CSV table of C-alpha atoms in Angstrom, one decimal:
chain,number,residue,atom,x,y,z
A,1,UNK,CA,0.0,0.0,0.0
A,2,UNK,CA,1.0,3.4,-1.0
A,3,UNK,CA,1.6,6.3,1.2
A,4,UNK,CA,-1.3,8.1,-0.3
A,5,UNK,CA,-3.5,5.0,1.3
A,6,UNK,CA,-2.4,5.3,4.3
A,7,UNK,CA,-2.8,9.1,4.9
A,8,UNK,CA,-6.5,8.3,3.3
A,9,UNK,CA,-7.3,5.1,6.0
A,10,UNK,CA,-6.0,7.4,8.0
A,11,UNK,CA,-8.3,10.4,7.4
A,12,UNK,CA,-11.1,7.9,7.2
A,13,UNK,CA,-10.3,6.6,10.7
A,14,UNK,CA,-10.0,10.0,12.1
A,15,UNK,CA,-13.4,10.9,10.9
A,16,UNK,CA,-15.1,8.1,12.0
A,17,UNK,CA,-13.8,8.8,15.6
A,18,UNK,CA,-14.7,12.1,15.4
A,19,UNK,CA,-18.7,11.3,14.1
A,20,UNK,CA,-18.5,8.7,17.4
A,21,UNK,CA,-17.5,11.4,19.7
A,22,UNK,CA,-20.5,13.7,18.5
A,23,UNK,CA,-22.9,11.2,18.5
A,24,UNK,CA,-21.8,10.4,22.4
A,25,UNK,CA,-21.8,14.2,23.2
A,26,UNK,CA,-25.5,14.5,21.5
A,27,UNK,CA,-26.5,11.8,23.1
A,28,UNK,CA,-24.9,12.9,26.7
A,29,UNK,CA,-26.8,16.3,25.7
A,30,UNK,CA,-30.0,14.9,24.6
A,31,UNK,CA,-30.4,12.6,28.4
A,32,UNK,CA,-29.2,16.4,29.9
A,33,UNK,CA,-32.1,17.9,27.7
A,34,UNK,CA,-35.0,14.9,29.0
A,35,UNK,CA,-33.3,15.3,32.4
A,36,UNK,CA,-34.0,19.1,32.5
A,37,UNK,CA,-37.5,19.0,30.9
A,38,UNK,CA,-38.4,16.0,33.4
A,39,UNK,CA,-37.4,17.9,36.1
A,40,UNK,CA,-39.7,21.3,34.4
A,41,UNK,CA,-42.4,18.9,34.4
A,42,UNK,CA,-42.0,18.0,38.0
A,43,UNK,CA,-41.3,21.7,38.9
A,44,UNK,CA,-44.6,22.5,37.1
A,45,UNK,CA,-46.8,19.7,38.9
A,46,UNK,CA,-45.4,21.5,42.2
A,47,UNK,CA,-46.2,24.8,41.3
A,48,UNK,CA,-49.3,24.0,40.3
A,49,UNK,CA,-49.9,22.5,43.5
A,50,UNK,CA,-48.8,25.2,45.1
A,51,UNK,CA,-51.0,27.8,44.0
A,52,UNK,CA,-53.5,25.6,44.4
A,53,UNK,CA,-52.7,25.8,47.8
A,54,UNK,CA,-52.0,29.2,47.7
A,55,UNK,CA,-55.4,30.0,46.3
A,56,UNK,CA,-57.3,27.9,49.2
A,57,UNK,CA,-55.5,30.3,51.9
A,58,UNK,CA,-56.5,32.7,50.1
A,59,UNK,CA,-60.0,32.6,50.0
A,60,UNK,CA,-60.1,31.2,53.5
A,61,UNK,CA,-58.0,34.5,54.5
A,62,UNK,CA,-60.7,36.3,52.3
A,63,UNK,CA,-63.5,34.4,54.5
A,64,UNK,CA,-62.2,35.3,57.3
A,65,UNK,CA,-61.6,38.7,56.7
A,66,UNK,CA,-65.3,38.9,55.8
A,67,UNK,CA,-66.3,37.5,59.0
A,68,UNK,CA,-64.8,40.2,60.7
A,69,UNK,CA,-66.2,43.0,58.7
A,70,UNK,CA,-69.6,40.9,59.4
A,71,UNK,CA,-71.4,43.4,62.0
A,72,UNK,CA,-71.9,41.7,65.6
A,73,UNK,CA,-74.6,40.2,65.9
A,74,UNK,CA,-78.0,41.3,68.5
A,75,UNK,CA,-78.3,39.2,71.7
A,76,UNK,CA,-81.5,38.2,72.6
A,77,UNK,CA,-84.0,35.8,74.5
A,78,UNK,CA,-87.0,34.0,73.0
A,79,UNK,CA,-89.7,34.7,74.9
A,80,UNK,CA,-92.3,32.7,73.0
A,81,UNK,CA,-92.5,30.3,69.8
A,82,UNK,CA,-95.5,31.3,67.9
A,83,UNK,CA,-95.8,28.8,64.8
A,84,UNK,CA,-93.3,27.2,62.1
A,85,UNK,CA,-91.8,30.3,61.3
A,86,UNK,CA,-92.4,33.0,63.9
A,87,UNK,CA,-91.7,34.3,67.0
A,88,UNK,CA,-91.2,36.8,69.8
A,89,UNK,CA,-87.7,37.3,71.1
A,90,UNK,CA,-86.5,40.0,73.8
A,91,UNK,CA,-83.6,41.8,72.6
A,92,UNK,CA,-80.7,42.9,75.0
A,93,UNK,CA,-81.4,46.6,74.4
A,94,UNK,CA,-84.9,46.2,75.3
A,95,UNK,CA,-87.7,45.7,73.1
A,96,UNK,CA,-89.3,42.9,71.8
A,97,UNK,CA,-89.5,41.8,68.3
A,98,UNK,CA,-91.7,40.0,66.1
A,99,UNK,CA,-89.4,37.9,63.4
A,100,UNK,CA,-89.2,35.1,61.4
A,101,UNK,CA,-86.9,32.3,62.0
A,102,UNK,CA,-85.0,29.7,59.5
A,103,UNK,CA,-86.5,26.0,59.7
A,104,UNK,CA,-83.1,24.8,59.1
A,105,UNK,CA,-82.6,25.7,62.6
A,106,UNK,CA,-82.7,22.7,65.5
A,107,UNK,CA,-86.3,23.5,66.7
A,108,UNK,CA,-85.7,21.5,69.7
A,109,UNK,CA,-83.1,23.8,70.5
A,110,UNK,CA,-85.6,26.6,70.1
A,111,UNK,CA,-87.4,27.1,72.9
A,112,UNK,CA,-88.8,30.0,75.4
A,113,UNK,CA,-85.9,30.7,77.3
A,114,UNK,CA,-83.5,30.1,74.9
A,115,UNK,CA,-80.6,32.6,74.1
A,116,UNK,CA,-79.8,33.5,70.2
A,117,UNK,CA,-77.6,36.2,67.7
A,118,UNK,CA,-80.0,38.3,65.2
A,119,UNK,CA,-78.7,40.0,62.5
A,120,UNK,CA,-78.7,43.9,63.2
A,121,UNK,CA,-80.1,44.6,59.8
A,122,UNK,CA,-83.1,41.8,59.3
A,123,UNK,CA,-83.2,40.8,62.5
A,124,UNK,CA,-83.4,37.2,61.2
A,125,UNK,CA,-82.2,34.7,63.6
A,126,UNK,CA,-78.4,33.5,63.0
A,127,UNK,CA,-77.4,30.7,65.3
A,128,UNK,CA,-78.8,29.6,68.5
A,129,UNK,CA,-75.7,30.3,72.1
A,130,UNK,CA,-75.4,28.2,74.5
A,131,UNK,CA,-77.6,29.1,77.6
A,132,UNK,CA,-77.1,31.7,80.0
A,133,UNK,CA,-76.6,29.4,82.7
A,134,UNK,CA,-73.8,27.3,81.2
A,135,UNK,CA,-71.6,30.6,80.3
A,136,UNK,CA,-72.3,32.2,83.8
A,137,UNK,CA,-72.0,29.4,85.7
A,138,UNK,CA,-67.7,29.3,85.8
A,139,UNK,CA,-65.7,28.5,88.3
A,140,UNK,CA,-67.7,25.3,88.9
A,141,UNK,CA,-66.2,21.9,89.2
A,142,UNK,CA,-68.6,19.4,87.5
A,143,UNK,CA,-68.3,15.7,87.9
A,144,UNK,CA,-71.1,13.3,86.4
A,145,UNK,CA,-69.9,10.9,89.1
A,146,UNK,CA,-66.2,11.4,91.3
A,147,UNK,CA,-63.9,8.5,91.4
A,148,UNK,CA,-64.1,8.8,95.3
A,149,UNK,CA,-65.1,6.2,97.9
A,150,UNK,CA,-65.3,6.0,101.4
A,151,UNK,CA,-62.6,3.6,101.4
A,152,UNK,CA,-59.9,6.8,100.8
A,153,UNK,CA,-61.4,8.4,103.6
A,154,UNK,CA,-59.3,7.5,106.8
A,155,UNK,CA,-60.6,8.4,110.2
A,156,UNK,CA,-64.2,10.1,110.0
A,157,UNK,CA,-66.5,6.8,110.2
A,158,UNK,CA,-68.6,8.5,112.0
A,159,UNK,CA,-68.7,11.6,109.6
A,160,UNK,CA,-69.6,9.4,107.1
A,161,UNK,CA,-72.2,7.4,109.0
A,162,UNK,CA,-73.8,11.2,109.5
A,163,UNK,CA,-73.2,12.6,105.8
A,164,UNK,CA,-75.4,8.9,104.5
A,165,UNK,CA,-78.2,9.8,106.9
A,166,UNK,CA,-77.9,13.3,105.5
A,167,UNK,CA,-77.5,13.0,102.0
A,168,UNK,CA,-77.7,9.4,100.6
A,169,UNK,CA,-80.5,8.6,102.3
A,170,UNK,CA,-82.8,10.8,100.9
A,171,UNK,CA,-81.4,10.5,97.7
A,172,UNK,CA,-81.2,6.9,97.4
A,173,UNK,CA,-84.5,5.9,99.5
A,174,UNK,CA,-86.6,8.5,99.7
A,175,UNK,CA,-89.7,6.5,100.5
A,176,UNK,CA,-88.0,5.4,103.9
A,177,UNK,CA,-89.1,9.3,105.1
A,178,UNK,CA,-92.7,9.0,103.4
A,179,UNK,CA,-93.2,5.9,105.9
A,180,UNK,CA,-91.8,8.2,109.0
A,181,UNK,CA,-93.8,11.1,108.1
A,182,UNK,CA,-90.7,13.4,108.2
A,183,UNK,CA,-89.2,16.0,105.3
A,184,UNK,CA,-85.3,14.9,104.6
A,185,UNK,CA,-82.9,17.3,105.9
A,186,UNK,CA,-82.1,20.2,103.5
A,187,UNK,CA,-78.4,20.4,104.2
A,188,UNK,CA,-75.4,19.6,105.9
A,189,UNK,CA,-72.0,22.2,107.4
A,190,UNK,CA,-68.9,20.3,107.1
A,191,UNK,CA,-66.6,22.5,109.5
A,192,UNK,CA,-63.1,21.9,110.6
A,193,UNK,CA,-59.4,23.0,110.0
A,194,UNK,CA,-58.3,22.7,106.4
A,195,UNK,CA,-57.4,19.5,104.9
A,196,UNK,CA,-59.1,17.3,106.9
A,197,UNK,CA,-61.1,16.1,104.3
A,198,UNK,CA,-64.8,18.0,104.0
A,199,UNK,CA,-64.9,17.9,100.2
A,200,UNK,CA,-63.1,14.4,100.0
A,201,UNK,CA,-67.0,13.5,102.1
A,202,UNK,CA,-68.8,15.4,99.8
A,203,UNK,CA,-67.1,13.5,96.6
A,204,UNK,CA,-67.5,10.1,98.1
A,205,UNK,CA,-71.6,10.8,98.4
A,206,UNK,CA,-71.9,11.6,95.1
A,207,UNK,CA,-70.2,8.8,94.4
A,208,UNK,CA,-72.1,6.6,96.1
A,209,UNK,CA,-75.4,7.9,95.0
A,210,UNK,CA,-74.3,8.6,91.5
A,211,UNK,CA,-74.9,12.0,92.0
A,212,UNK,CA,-73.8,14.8,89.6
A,213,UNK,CA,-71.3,16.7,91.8
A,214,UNK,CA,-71.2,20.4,91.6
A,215,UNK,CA,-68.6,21.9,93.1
A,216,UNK,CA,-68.6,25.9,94.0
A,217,UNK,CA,-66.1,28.2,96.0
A,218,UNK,CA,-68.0,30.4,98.0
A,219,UNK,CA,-66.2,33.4,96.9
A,220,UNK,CA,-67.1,32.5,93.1
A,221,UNK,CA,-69.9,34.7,94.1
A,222,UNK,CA,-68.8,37.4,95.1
A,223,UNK,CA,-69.2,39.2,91.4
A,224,UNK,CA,-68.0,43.1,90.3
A,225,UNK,CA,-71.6,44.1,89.4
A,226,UNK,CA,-74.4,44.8,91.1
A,227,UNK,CA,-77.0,41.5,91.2
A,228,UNK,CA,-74.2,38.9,89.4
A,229,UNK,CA,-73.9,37.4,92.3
A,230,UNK,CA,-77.2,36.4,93.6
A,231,UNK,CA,-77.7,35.3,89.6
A,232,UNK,CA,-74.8,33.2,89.4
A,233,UNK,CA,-76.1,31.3,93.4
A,234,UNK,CA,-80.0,31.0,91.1
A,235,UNK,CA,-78.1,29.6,87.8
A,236,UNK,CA,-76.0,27.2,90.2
A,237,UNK,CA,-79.0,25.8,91.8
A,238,UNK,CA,-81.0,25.9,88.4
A,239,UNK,CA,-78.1,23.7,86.5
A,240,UNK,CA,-78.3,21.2,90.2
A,241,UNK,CA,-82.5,21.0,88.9
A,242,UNK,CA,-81.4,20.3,85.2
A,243,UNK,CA,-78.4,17.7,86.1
A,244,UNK,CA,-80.5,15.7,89.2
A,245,UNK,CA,-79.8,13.7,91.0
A,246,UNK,CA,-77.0,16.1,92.3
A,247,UNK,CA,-75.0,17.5,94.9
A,248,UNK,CA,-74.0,20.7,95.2
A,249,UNK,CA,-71.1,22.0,97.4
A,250,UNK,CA,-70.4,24.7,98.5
A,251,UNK,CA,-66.6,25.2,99.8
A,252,UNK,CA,-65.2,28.0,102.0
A,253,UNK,CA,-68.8,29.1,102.9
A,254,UNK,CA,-67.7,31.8,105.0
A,255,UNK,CA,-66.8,34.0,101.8
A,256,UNK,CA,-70.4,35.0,101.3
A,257,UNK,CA,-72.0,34.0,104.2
A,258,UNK,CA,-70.2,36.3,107.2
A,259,UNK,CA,-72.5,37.5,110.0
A,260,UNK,CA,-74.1,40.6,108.9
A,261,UNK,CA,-73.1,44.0,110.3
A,262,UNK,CA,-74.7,47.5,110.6
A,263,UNK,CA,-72.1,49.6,109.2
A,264,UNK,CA,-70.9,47.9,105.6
A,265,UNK,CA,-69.6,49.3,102.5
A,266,UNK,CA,-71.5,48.9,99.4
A,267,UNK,CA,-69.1,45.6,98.7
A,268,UNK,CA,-70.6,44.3,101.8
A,269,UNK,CA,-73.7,45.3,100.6
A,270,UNK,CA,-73.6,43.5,97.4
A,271,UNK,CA,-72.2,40.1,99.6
A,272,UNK,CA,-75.4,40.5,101.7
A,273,UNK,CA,-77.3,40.8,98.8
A,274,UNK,CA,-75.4,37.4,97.5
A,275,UNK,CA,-76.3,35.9,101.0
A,276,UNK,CA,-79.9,36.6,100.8
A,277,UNK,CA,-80.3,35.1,97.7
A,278,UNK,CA,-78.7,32.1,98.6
A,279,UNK,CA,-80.9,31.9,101.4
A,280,UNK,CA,-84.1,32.2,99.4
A,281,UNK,CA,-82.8,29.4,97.2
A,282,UNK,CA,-82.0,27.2,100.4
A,283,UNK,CA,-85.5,27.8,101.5
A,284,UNK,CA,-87.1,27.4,98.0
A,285,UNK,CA,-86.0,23.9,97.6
A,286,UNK,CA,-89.4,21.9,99.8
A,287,UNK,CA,-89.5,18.8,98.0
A,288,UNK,CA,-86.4,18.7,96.1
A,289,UNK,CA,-85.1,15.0,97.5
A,290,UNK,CA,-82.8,14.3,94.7
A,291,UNK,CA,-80.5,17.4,95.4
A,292,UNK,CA,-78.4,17.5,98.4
A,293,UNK,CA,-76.7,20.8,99.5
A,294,UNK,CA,-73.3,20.6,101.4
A,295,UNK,CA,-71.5,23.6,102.7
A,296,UNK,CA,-68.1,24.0,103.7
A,297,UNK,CA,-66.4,26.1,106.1
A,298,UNK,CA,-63.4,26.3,109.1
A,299,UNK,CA,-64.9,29.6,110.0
A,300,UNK,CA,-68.4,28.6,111.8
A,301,UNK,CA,-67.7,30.7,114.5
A,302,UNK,CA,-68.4,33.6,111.9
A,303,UNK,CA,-71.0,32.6,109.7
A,304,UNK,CA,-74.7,34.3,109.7
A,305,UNK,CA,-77.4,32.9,111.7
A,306,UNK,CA,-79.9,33.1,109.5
A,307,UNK,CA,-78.1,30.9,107.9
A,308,UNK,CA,-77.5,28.3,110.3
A,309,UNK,CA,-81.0,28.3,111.3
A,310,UNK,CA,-83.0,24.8,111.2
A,311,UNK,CA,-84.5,24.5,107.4
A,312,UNK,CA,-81.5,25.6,105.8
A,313,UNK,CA,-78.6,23.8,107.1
A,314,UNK,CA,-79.8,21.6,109.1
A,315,UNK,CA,-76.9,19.2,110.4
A,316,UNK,CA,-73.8,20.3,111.4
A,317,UNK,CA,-70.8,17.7,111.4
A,318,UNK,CA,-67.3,18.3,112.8
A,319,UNK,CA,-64.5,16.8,110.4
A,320,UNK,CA,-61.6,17.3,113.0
A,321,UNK,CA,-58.2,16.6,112.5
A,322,UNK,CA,-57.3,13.0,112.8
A,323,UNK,CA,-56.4,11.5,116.5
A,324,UNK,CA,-54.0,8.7,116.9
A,325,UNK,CA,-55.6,5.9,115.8
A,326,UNK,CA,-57.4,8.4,112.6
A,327,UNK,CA,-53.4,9.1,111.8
A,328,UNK,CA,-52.5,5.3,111.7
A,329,UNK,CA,-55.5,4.7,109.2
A,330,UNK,CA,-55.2,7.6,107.1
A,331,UNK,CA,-51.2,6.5,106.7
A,332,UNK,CA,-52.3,2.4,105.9
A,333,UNK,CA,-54.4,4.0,103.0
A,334,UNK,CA,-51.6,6.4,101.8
A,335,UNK,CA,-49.2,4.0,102.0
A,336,UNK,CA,-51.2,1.0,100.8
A,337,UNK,CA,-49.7,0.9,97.4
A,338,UNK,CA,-46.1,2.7,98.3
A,339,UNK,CA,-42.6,0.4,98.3
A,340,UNK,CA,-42.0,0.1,102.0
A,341,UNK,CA,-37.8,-0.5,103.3
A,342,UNK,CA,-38.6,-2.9,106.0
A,343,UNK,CA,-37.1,-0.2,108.0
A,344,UNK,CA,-40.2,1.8,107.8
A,345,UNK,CA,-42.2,2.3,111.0
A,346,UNK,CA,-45.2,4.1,111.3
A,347,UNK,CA,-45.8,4.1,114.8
A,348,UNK,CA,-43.2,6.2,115.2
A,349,UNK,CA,-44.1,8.8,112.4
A,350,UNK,CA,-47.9,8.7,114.0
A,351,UNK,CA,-46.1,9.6,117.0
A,352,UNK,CA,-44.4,12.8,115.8
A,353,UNK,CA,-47.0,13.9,113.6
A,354,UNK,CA,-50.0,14.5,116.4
A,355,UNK,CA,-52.1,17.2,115.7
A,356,UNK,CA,-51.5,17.9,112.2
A,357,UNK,CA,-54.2,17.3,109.3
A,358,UNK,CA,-54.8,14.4,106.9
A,359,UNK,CA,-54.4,16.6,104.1
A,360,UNK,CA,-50.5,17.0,105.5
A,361,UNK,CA,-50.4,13.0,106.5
A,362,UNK,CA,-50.7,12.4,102.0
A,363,UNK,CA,-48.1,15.2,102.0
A,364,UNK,CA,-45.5,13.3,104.1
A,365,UNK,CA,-45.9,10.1,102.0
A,366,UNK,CA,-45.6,12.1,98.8
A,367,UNK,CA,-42.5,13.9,99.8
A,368,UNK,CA,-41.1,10.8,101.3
A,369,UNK,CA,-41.5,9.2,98.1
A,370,UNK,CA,-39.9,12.4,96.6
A,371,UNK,CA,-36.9,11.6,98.7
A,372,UNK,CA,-36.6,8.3,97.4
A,373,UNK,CA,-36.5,9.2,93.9
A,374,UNK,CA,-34.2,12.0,94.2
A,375,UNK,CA,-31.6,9.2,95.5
A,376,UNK,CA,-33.0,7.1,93.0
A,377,UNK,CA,-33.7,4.3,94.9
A,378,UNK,CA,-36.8,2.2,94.6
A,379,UNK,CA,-37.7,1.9,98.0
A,380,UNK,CA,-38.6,4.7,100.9
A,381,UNK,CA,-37.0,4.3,103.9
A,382,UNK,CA,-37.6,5.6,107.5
A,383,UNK,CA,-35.1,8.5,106.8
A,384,UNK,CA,-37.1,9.5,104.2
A,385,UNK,CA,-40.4,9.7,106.0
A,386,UNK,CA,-38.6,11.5,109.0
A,387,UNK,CA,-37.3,13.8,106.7
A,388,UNK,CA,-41.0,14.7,105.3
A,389,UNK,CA,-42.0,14.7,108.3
A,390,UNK,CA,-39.9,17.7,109.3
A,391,UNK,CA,-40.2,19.4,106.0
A,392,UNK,CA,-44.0,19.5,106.6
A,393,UNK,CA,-44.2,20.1,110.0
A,394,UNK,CA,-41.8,23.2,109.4
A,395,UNK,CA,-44.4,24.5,106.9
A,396,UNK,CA,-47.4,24.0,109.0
A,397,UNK,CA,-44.9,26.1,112.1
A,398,UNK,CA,-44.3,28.9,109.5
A,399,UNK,CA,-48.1,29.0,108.8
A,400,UNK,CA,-49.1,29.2,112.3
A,401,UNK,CA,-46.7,32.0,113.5
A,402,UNK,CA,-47.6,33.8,110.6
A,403,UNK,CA,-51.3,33.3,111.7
A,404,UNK,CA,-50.5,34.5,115.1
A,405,UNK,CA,-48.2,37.7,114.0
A,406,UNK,CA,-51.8,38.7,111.5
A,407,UNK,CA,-53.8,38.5,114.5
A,408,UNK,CA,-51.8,40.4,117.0
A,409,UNK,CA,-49.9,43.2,114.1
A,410,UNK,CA,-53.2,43.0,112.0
């Protein structure tokens, strides 16, 4: 083969090569090219999405702004249904109203009495609020049925014996005062120091009886405003009526029930005013027999006497602090369920712990246990318990010298 060959092959070979190489790079650039129009695609599907999204908010943000340019609505009360599409309502300016009303509304929820939001222009009836009762009625602790027993309860047997006689009784067998001839009693006044375990008595009857338990502190009543109080005592007696059987309680009594004095301010005034309506409602319940009342209080010493009068309260039942043998059972139940060091001997902690409450007894076993954990052991010991046992008892010192330097510094 000639030289000119050669050079030709040569040539040949080289261009060959070189259409190889650009059909590699085209083909690297068209998979760069899907890659990039794939990934557009997805970058579409996501944007879509997005405004999507982006359009939702905004019409929810549009909603909402409309609700809030929406004018506020007119309270009123419906004081009578007249047919399928009309009635009177009381508005809370003042006058009544004759309007129509939607029958897409719950009718059963429409009834004399019931609260509702017109519209300020039509007057057409919006929604239908919750009662009166149920928004005024705060501060209220409302069980269907407590989890307490009288088996928590540690050294008030005969409490309890009383508070059965009292309340379950008449609750639970009412015909048993038909046969005697005799009205149930309308109350019971659980006094004593603090802690000792009034509304722990009150929780268990309710239990017992399946009671709805209605729990109210005293001072809940005592409202800014002229007549909110004495409507708040009425609401708390009407929701007892609507949720019977039930017991209402009353704790720390003494905060609207204070003897009455001559010379008052008109804050005193508007307690009074409080007291006399919970009065009326004590004497308004005759023939109630599925609602029991209990009261509350380690001031009796204070309280009114028109309020202590037979018909209103008419037991009284000490719940004092717990003697030696109350201390040993009231520390079995606390400790029923705690890991014990065989060390651990209550007699000795019953001993140093005389005169002090049950509420402070739970205490000591809590902050024993607290001991325990912080040395992350599994077990108490008797160190531990001594060591609650100061710890409280130097709270309950502090509180009583502080008691004593109110009285005498006032």
């Amino acid at each position: 083969m000639d030289d000119s060959s050669k050079e030709l092959q040569t040539m040949v070979e080289d261009l060959e090569n070189e259409v190889a190489k650009l059909k590699e790079e085209n083909n690297k650039t068209k998979r760069n090219l899907m890659w990039k129009v794939r990934k557009l695609e997805k970058d579409k599907v996501l944007t879509e999405n997005e405004k999507i999204r982006l359009e939702r908010e905004l019409k929810s943000l549009r909603g909402e702004v409309e609700r809030f340019r929406s004018p506020p609505l007119v309270l009123a009360t419906i004081t009578e249904i007249l047919d399928d599409s009309r009635m009177t309502v009381k508005s809370s300016t003042g006058p009544s109203f004759l309007i129509n009303y939607s029958k897409f509304l719950d009718e059963k929820l429409l009834v004399p009495g019931s609260r509702v939001g017109l519209n300020q222009q039509t007057f057409g009836v919006v929604e239908v609020l919750p009662s009166e009762k149920d928004a005024n009625v705060t501060g209220a602790e409302i069980e269907t049925k407590p989890d307490v027993t009288y088996d928590i309860i540690g050294a008030l047997d005969e409490q309890i014996i009383e508070v059965k006689e009292t309340v379950e009784l008449p609750l639970k067998h009412p015909e048993l005062f038909e046969k005697v001839g005799i009205d149930p009693p309308k109350g019971i006044l659980l006094y004593g120091p603090p802690g000792t375990g009034k509304t722990l008595l009150a929780k268990a009857v309710a239990n017992e009886t399946n009671a709805t338990f209605i729990k109210v502190v005293a001072s809940e009543f005592v409202k800014k405003y002229i007549g909110e109080g004495a409507r708040m005592v009425r609401e708390v007696f009407e929701l007892a009526k609507e949720k019977a059987p039930s017991i209402i309680f009353i704790d720390e009594l003494d905060a609207v029930a204070a003897k009455r004095l001559k010379s008052s301010t008109s804050g005193d005034r508007e307690v009074q005013r409080t007291l006399m309506q919970l009065l009326a409602e004590l004497d308004g319940f005759e023939s109630r027999g599925d609602i029991g009342i209990i009261g509350a209080t380690n001031r009796p010493d204070i309280l009114d006497p028109a309020l202590l009068r037979p018909g209103r309260f008419d037991r009284f039942i000490e719940v004092p602090a717990p003697n030696e043998d109350g201390r040993r059972e009231i520390l079995k139940i606390h400790t029923k369920k705690m890991a014990l060091d065989k060390s651990v001997d209550l007699e000795e902690i019953i001993e140093l712990t005389e005169g002090i409450s049950g509420a402070d007894l739970k205490a000591i076993c809590t902050e024993a246990g607290m001991f325990a954990i912080r040395e992350e052991r599994d077990h108490i010991t008797q160190d531990d318990f001594l060591d609650a046992v100061d710890k409280i008892m130097a709270k309950e010192a502090e509180s009583d010298f502080e008691t004593q330097a109110g009285v005498m510094f006032g």
